[in-house]
PDB file of C-alpha atoms and ligand atoms in Angstrom:
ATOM      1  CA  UNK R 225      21.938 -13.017   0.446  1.00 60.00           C
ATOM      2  CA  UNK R 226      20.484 -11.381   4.208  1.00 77.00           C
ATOM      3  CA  UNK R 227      16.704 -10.525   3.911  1.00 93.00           C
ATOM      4  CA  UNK R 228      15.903  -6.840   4.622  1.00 95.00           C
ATOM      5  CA  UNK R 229      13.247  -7.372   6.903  1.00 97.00           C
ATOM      6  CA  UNK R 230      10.712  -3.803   7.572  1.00 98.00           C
ATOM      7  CA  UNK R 231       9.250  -3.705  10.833  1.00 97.00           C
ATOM      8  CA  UNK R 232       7.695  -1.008  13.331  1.00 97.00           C
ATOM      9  CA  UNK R 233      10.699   0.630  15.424  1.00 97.00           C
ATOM     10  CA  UNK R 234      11.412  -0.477  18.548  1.00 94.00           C
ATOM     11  CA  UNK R 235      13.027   1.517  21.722  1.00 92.00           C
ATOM     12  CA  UNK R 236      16.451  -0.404  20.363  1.00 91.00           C
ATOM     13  CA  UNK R 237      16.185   0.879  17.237  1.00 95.00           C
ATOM     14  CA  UNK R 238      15.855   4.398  18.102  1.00 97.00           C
ATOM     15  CA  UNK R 239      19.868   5.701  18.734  1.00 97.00           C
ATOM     16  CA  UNK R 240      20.746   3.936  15.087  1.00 97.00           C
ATOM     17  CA  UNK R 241      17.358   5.366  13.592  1.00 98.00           C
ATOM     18  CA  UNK R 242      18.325   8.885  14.859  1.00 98.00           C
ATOM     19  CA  UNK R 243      22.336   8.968  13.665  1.00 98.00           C
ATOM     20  CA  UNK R 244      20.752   7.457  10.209  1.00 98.00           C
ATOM     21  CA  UNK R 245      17.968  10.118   9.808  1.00 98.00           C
ATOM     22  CA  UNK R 246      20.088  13.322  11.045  1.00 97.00           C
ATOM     23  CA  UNK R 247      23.126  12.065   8.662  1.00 97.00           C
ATOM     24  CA  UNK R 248      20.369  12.000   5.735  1.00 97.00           C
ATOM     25  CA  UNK R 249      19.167  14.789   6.481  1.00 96.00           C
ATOM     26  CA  UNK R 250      22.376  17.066   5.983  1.00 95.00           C
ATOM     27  CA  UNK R 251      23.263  14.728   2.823  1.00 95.00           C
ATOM     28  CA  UNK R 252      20.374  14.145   1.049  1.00 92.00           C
ATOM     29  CA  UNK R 253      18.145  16.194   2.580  1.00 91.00           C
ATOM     30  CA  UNK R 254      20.398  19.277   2.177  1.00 90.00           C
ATOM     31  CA  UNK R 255      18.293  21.603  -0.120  1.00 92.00           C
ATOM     32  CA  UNK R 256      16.954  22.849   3.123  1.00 93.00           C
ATOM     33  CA  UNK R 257      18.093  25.743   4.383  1.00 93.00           C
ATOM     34  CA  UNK R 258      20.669  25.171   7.516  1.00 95.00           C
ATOM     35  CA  UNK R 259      18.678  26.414  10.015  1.00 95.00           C
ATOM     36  CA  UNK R 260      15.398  24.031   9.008  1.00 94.00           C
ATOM     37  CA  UNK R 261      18.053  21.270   8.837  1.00 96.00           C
ATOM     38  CA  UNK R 262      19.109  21.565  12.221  1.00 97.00           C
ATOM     39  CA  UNK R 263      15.130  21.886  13.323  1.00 96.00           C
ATOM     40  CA  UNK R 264      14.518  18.989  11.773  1.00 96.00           C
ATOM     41  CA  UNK R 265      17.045  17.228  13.804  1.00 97.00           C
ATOM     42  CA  UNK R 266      15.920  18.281  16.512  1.00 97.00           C
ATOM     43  CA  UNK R 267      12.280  17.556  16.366  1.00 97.00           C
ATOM     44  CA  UNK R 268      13.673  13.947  15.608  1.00 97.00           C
ATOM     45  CA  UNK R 269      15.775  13.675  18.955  1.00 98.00           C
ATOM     46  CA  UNK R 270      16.156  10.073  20.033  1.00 97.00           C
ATOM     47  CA  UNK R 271      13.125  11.675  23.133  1.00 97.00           C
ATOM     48  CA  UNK R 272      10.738  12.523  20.078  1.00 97.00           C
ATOM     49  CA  UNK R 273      11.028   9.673  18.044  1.00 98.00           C
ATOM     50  CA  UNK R 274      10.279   7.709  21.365  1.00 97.00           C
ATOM     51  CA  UNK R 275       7.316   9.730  21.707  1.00 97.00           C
ATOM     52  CA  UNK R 276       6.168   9.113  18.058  1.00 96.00           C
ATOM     53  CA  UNK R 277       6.651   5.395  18.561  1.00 95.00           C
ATOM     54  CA  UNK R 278       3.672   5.062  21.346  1.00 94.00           C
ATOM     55  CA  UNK R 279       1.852   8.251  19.611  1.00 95.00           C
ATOM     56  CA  UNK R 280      -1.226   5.930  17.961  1.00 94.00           C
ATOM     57  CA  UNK R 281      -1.548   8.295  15.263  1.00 96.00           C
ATOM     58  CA  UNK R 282       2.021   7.769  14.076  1.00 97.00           C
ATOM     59  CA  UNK R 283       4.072   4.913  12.332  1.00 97.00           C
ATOM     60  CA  UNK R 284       7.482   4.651  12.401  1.00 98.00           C
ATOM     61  CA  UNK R 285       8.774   1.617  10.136  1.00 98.00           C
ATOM     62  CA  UNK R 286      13.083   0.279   9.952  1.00 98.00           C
ATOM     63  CA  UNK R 287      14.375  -1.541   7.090  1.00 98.00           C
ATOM     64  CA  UNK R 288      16.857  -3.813   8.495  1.00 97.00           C
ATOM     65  CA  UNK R 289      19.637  -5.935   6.815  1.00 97.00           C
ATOM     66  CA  UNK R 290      21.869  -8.349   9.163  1.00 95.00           C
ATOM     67  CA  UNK R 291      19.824  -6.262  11.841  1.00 93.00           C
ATOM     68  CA  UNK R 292      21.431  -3.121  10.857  1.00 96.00           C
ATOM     69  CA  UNK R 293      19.120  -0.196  10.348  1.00 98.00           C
ATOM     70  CA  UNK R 294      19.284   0.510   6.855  1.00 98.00           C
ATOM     71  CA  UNK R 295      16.106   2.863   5.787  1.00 98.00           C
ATOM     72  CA  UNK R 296      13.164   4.139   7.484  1.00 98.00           C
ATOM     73  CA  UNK R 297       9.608   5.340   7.039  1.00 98.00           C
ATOM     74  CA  UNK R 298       8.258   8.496   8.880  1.00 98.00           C
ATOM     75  CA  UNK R 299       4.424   8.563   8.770  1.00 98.00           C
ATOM     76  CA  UNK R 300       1.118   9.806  10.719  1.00 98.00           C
ATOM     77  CA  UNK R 301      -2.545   9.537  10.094  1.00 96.00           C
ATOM     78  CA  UNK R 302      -4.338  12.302  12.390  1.00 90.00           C
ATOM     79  CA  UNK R 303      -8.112  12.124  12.751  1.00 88.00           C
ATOM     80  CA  UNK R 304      -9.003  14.489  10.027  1.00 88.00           C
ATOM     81  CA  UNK R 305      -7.142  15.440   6.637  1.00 89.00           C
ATOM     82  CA  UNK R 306      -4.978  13.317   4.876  1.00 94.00           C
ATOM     83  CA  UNK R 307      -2.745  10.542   6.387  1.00 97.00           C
ATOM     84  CA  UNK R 308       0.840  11.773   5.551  1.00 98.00           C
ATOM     85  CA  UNK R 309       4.104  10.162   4.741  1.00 98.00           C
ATOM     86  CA  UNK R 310       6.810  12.724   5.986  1.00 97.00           C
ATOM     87  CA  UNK R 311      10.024  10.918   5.170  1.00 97.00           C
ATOM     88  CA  UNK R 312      10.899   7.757   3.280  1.00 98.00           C
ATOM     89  CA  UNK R 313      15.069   7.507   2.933  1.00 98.00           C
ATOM     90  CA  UNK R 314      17.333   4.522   2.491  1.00 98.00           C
ATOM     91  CA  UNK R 315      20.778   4.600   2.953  1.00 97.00           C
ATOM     92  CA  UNK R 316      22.550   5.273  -0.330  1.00 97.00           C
ATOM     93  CA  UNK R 317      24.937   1.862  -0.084  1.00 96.00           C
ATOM     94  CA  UNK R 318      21.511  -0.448   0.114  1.00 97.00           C
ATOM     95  CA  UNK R 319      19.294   1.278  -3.039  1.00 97.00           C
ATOM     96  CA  UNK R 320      17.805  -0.283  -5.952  1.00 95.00           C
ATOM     97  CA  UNK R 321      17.102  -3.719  -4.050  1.00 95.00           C
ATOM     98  CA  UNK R 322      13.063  -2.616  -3.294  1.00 95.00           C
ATOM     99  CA  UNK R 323      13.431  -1.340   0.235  1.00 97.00           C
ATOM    100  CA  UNK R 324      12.083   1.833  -0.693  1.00 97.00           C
ATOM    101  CA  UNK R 325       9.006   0.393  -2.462  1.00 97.00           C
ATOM    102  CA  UNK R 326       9.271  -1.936   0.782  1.00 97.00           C
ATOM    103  CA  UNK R 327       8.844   0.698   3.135  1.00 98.00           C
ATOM    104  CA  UNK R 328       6.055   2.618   1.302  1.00 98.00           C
ATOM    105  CA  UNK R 329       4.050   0.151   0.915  1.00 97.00           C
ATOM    106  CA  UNK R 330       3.859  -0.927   4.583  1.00 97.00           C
ATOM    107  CA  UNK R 331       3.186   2.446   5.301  1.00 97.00           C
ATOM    108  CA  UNK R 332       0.637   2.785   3.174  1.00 97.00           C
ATOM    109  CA  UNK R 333      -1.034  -0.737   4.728  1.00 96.00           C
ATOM    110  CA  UNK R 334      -0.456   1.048   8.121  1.00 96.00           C
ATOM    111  CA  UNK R 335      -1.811   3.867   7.658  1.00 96.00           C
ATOM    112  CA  UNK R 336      -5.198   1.973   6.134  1.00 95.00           C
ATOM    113  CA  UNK R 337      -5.472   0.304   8.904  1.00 94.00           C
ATOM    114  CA  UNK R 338      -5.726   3.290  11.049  1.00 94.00           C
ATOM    115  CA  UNK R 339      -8.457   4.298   8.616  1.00 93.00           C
ATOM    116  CA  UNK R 340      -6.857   7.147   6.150  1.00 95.00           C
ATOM    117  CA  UNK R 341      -8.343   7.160   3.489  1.00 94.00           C
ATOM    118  CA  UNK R 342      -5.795   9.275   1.411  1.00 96.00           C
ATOM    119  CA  UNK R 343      -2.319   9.685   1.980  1.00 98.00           C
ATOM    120  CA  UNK R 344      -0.604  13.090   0.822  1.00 98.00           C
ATOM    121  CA  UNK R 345       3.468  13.230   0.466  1.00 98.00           C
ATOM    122  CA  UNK R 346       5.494  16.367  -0.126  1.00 97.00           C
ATOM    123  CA  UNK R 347       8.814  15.767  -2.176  1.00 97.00           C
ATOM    124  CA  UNK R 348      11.217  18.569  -3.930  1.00 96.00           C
ATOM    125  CA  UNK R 349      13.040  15.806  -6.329  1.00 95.00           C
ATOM    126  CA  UNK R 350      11.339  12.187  -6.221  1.00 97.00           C
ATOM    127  CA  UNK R 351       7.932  12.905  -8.424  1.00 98.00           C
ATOM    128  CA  UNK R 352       8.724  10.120 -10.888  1.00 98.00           C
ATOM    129  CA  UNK R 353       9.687   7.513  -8.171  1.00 97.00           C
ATOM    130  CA  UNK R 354       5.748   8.262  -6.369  1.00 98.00           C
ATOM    131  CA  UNK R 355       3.836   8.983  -9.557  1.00 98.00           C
ATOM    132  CA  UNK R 356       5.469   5.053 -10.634  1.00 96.00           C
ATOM    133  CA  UNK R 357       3.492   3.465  -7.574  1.00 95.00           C
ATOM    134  CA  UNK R 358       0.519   5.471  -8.538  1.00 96.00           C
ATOM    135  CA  UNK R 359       0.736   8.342  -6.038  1.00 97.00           C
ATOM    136  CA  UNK R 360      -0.905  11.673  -7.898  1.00 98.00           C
ATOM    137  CA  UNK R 361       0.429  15.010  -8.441  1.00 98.00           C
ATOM    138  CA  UNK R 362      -1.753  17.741  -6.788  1.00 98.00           C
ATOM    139  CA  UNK R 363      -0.094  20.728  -7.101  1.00 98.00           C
ATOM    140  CA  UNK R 364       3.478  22.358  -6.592  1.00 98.00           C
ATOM    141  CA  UNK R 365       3.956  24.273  -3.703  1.00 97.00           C
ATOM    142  CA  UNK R 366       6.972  25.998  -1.445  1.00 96.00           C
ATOM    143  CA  UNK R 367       7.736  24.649   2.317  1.00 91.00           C
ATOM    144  CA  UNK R 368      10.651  26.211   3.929  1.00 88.00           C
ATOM    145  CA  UNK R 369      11.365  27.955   0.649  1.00 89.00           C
ATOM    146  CA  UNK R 370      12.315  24.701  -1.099  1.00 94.00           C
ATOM    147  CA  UNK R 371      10.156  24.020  -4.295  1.00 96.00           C
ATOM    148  CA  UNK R 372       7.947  20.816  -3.834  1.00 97.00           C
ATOM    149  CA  UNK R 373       5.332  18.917  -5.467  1.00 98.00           C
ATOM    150  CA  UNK R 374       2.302  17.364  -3.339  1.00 98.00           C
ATOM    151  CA  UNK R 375       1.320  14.221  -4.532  1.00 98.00           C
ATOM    152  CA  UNK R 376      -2.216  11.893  -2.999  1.00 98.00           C
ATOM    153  CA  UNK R 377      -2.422   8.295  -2.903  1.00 97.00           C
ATOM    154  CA  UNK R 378      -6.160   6.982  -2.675  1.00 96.00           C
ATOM    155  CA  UNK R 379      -5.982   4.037  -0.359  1.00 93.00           C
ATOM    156  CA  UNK R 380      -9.011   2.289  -2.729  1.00 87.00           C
ATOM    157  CA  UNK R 381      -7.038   2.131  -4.694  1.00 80.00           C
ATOM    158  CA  UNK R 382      -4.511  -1.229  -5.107  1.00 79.00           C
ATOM    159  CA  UNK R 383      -1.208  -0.714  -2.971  1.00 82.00           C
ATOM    160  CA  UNK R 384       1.563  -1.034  -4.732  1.00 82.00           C
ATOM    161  CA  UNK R 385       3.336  -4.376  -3.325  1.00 74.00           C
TER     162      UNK R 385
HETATM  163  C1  COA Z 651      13.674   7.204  -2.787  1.00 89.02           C
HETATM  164  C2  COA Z 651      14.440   6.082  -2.091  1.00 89.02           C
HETATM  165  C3  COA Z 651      13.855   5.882  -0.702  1.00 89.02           C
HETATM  166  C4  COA Z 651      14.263   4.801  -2.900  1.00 89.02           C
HETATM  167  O1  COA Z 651      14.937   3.767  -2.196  1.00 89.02           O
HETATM  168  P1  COA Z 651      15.346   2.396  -2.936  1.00 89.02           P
HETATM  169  O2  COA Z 651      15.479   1.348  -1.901  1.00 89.02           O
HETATM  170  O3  COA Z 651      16.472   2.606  -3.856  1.00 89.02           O
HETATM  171  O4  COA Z 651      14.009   2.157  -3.785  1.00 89.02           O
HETATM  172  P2  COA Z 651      13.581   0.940  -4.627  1.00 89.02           P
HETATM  173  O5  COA Z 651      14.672  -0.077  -4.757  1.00 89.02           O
HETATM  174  O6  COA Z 651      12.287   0.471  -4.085  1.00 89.02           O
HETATM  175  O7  COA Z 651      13.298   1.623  -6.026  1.00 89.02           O
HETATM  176  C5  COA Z 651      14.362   1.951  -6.849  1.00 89.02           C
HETATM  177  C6  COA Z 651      13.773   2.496  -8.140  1.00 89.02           C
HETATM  178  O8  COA Z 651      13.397   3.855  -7.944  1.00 89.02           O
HETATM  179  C7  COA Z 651      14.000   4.642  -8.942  1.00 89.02           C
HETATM  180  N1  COA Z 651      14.254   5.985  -8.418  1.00 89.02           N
HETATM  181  C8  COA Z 651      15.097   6.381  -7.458  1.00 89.02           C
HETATM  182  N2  COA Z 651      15.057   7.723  -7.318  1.00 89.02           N
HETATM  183  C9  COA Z 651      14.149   8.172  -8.219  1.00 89.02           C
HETATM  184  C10 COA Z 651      13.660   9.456  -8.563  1.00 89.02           C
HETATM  185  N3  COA Z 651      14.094  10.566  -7.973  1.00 89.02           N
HETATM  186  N4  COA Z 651      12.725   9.530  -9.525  1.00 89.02           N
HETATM  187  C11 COA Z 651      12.284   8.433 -10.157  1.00 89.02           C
HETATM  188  N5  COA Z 651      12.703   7.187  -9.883  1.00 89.02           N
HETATM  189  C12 COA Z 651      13.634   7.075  -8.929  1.00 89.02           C
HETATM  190  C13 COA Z 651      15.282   3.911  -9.257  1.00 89.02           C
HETATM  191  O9  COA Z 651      15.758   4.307 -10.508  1.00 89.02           O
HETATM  192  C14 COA Z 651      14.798   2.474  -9.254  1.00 89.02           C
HETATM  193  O10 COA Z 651      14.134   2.191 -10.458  1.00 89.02           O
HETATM  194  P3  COA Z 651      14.121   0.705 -11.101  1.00 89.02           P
HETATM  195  O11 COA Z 651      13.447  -0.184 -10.076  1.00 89.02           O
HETATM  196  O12 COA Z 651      13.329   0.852 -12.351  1.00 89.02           O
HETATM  197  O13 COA Z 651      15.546   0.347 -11.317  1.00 89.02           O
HETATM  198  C15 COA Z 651      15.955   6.393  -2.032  1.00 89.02           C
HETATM  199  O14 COA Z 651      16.419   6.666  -3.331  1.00 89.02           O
HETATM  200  C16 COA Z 651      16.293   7.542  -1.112  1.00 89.02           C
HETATM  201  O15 COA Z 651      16.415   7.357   0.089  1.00 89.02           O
HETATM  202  N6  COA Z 651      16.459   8.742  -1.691  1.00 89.02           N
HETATM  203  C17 COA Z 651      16.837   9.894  -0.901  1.00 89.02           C
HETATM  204  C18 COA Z 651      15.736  10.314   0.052  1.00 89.02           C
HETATM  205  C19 COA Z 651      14.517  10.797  -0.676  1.00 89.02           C
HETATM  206  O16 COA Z 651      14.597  11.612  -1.567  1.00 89.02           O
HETATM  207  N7  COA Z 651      13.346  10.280  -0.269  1.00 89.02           N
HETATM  208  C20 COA Z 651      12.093  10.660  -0.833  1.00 89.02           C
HETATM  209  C21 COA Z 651      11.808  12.023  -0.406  1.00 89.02           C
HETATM  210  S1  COA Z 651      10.137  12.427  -0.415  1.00 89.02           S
END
């Protein structure tokens, strides 16, 4: 069995890493309304994520298996407030085999080593899956009128591995 190997994404990464994240965002990601959809595509143009990717205050991660880009991590730790992890997603054909808890937990690594302290996530439907690695719940909230929980992970505490 191929290892799924997580690593920061690289320029050559970043045409597979945008098909993967628009196509998961009008699957899985379709309780948005169209019009943030499409937005959200757009902020994540092959140009932007190439920005993010030498932005020092943001971490892109790829799970790869037989060096096809299977999952990614989308995450940012700005010099005040909470470190955030905006997207986590693996394609629906490689779950269940850890690369989610793979991907979060190199985030979360990351962004301690950029010196966050806490890291806040906003989800509509995954509260179980981050409450299991000992993320939080803060409160409930709306964002684009979608209903979403907020959930904190203390980085003193242990990272889930
Ligand atoms: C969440 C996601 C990244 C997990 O990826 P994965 O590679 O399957 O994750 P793992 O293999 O590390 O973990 C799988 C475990 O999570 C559990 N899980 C998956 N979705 C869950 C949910 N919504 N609530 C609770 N547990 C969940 C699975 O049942 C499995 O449990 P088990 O280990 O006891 O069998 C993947 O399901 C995904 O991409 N979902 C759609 C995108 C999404 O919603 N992302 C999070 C948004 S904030």
């Amino acid at each position: 069995m191929s290892q799924i190997v997580i690593a920061p994404a690289t320029v050559l990464s970043l045409f597979p890493l945008q098909r993967l994240f628009a196509e998961a965002v009008v699957t899985h990601f379709s309780y948005f309304p169209a019009e943030v959809q499409k937005r959200v595509i757009k902020d994540h143009s092959v140009y932007k994520l190439m920005l993010a990717t030498v932005d020092q205050h943001r971490v892109i991660l790829v799970a790869r298996k037989r060096g096809k880009i299977i999952g990614y991590a989308i995450g940012a730790a700005p010099r005040t407030g909470p470190a955030q992890l905006f997207w986590l997603y693996v394609d629906p054909d490689f779950r269940g085999a850890n690369t989610g808890l793979s991907l979060l937990s190199r985030m979360l690594r990351h962004l301690q080593a950029m010196g966050a302290r806490v890291v806040s996530i906003a989800t509509h439907d995954h509260r179980l899956y981050y409450e299991r690695q000992g993320f939080k719940h803060v409160k409930k909230t709306i964002v684009n009128g979608v209903k979403m929980d907020i959930l904190n992970f203390r980085l003193s505490q242990a990272v889930p591995v």
